[in-house]
CSV table of C-alpha atoms in Angstrom, one decimal:
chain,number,residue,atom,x,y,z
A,1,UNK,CA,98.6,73.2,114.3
A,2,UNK,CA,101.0,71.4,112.1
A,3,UNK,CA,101.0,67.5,111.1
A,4,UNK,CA,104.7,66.8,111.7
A,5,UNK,CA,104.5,63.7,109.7
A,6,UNK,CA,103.6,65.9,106.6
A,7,UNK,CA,104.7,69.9,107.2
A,8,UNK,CA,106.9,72.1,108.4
A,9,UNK,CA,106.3,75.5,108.8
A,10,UNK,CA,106.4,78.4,111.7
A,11,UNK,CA,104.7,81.2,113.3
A,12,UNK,CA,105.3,84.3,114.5
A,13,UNK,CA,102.9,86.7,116.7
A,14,UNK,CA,103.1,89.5,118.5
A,15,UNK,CA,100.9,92.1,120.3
A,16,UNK,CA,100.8,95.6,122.1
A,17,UNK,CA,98.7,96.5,124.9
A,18,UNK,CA,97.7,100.5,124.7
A,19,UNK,CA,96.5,101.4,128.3
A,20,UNK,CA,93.6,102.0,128.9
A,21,UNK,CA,92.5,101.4,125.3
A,22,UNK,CA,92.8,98.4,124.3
A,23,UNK,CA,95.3,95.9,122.6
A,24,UNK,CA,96.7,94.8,118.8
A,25,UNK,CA,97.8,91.6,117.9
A,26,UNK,CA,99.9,90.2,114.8
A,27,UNK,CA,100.2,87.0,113.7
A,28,UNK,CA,102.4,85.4,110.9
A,29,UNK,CA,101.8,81.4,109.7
A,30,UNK,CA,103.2,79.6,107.4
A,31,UNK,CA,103.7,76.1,106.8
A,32,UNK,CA,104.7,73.6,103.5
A,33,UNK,CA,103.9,69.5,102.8
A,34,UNK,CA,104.1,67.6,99.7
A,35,UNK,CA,103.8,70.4,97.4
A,36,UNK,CA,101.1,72.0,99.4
A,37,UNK,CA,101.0,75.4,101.9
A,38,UNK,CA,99.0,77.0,104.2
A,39,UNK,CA,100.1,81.2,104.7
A,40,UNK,CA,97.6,83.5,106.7
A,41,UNK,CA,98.2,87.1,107.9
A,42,UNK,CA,96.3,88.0,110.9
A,43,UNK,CA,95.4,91.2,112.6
A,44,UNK,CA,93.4,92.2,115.3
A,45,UNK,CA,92.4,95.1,117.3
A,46,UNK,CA,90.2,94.7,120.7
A,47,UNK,CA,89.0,97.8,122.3
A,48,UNK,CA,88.2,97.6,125.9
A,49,UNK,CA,88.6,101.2,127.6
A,50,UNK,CA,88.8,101.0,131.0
A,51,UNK,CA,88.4,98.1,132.6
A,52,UNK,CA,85.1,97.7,133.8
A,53,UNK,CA,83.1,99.5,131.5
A,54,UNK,CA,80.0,98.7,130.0
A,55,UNK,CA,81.2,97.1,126.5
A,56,UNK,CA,84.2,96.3,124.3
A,57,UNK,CA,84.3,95.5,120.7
A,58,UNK,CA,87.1,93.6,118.2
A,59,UNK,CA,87.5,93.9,115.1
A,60,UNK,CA,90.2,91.6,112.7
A,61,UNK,CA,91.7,91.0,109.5
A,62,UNK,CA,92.9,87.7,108.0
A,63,UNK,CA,94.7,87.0,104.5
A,64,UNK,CA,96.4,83.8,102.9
A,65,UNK,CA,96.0,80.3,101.2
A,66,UNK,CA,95.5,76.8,101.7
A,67,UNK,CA,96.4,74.6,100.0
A,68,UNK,CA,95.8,71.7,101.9
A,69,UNK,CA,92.1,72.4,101.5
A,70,UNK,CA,92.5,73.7,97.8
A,71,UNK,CA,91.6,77.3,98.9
A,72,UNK,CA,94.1,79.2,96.3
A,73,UNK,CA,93.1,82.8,98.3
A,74,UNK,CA,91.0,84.0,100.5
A,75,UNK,CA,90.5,87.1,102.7
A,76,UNK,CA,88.0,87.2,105.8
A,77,UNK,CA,86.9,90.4,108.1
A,78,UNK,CA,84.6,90.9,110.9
A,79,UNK,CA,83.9,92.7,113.8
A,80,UNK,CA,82.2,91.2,117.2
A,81,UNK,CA,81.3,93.9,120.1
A,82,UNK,CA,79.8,93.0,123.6
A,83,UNK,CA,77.4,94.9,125.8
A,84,UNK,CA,76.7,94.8,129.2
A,85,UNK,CA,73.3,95.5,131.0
A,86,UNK,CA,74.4,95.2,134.0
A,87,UNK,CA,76.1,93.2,136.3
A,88,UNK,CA,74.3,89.9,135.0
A,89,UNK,CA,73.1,90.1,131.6
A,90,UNK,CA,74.6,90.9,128.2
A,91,UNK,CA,74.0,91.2,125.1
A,92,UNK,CA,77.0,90.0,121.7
A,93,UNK,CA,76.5,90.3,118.3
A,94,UNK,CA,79.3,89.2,115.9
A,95,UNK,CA,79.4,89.6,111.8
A,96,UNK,CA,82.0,87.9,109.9
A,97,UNK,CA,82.8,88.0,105.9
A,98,UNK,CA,84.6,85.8,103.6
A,99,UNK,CA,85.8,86.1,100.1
A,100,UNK,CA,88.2,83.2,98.6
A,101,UNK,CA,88.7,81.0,95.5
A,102,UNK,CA,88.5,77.2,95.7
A,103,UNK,CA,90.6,74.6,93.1
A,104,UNK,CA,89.6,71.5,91.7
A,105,UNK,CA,91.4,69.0,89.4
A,106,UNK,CA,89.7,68.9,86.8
A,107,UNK,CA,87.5,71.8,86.8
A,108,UNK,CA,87.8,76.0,86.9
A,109,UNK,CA,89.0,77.3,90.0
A,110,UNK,CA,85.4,79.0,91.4
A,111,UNK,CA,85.5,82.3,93.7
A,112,UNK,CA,83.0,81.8,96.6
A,113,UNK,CA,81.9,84.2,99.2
A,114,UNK,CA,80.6,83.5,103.4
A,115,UNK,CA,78.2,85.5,105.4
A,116,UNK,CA,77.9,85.0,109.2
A,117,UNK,CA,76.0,86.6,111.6
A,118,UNK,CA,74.8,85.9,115.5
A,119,UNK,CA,73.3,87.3,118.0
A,120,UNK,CA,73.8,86.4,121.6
A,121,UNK,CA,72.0,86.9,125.0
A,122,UNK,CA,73.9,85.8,128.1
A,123,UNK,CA,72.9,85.5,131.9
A,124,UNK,CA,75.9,85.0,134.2
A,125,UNK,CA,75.7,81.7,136.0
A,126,UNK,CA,72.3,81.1,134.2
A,127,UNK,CA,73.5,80.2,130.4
A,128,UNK,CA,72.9,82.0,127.1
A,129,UNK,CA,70.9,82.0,124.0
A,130,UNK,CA,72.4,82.6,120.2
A,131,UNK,CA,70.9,83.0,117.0
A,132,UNK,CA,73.1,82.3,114.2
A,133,UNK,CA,72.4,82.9,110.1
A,134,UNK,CA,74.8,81.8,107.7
A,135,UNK,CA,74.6,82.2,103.5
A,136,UNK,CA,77.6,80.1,101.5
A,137,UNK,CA,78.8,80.0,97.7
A,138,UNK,CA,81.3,77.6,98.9
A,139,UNK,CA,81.3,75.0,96.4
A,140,UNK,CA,81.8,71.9,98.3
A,141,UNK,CA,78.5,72.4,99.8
A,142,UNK,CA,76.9,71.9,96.5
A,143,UNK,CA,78.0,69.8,93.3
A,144,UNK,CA,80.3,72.4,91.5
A,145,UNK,CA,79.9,70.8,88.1
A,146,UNK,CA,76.1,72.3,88.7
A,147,UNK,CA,77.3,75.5,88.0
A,148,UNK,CA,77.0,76.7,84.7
A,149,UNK,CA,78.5,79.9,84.9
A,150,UNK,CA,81.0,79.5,87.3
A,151,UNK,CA,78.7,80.4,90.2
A,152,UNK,CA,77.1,78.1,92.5
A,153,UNK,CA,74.1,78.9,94.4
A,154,UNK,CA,74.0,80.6,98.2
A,155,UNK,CA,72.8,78.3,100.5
A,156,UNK,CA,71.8,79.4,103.9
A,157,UNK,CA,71.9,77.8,107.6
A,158,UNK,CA,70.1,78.7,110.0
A,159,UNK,CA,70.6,77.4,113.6
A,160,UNK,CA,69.5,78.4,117.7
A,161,UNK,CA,71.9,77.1,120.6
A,162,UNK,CA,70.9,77.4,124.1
A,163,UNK,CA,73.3,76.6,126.9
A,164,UNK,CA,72.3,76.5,130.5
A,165,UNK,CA,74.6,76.0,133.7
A,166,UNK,CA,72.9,73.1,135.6
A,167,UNK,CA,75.5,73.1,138.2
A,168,UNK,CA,78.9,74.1,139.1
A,169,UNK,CA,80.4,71.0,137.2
A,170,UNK,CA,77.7,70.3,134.7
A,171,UNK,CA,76.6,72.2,131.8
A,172,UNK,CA,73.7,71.2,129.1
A,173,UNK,CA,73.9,72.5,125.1
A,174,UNK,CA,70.9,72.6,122.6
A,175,UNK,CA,71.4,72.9,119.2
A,176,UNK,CA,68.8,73.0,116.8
A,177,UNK,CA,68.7,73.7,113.4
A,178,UNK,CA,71.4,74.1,110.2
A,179,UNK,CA,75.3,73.3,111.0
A,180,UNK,CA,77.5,73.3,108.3
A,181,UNK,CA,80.3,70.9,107.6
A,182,UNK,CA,83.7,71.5,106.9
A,183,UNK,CA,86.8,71.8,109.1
A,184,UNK,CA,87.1,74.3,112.2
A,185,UNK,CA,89.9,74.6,114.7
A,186,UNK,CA,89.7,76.3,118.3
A,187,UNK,CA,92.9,76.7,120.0
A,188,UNK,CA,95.3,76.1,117.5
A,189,UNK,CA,93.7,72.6,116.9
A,190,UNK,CA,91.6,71.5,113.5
A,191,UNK,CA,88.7,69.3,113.1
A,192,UNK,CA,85.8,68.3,111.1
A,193,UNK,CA,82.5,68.6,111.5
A,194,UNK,CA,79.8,67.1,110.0
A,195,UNK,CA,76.8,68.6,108.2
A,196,UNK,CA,73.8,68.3,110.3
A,197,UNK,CA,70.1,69.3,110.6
A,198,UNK,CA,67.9,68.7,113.8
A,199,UNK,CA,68.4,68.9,117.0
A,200,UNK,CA,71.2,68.0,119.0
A,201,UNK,CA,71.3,67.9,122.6
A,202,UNK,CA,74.8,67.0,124.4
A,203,UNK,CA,75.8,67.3,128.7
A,204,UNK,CA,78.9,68.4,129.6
A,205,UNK,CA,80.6,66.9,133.2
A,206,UNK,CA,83.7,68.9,134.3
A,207,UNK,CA,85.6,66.9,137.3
């Protein structure tokens, strides 16, 4: 989402829908702001044959820069694939890779790679349960005038969330564990989170 006191930009996206197969989706971003840009290429592919079958599967493909967060390049893959038991429970798993380069001002730029990997179990109507595992050479989550060689150490998180539906309206998440810090955005929208480590429980009332 752009900060229209600081960027202009665009998008473009597009997709196809191949009955009974699945469908393929494109997307084109690019925005600029006091000598700064953010460009990402985007692809997709989600396989879901016939519609109500037992699993589907997606599988994507993301390039660009940004500048805003001194990333000078970076590429990120994964795939994610969902499993049904049967009418109730199910069964995700989802494996994600990223390999990028990070600038500083006064230091070398230093190439980092991400792992991420979970494992979900879900009920419907009851809740699920995910195991997540994550190993970073990002250098903001360590001192990068540490590393001697230009590398910095992996450092891993590891983390459990349980959700449960209490009721139609209310909904309870535990988190315990490793999260990392950094920005994420849902929907279009960015945020940061903070780095954390415990447990977290937080309710949910929908009106």
């Amino acid at each position: 989402m752009l900060n229209a006191g600081r960027e202009r930009g665009f998008q473009l996206e597009g997709s196809w829908t191949a009955r009974p197969w699945g469908t393929v989706t494109a997307n084109f971003s690019r925005s600029d702001g006091r000598g700064d840009r953010f460009d990402e290429r985007f692809l997709e592919l989600h396989a879901a044959p016939d519609e109500g079958r037992a699993w589907e599967a997606t599988a994507f493909w993301d390039e660009g820069e940004d500048g805003f967060s001194s990333i000078a390049g970076r590429r990120i893959y994964g795939a994610s694939g969902t499993w049904r038991v049967d009418g109730r429970w199910s069964i995700a798993a989802d494996v994600q890779r990223q390999e990028a380069t990070r600038e500083f001002a006064l230091l070398p730029a230093i190439a980092f790679g991400d792992h991420y990997a979970a494992l979900t179990t879900s009920r419907a109507g009851l809740g699920s349960a995910t195991f997540a595992w994550e190993r970073s050479t990002d250098p903001l989550q360590e001192d990068p005038a540490l590393a001697t060689d230009g590398r910095i150490d992996p450092r891993r998180f590891l983390a459990g969330i349980i959700k449960a539906t209490l009721s139609e309206h209310h909904e309870a998440t535990l988190f315990f564990g490793q999260r990392r810090g950094g920005r994420a955005c849902t929907g279009g929208t960015c945020y940061e989170v903070r780095p954390f480590r415990g447990a977290e429980l937080r309710l949910v009332t929908r009106f």
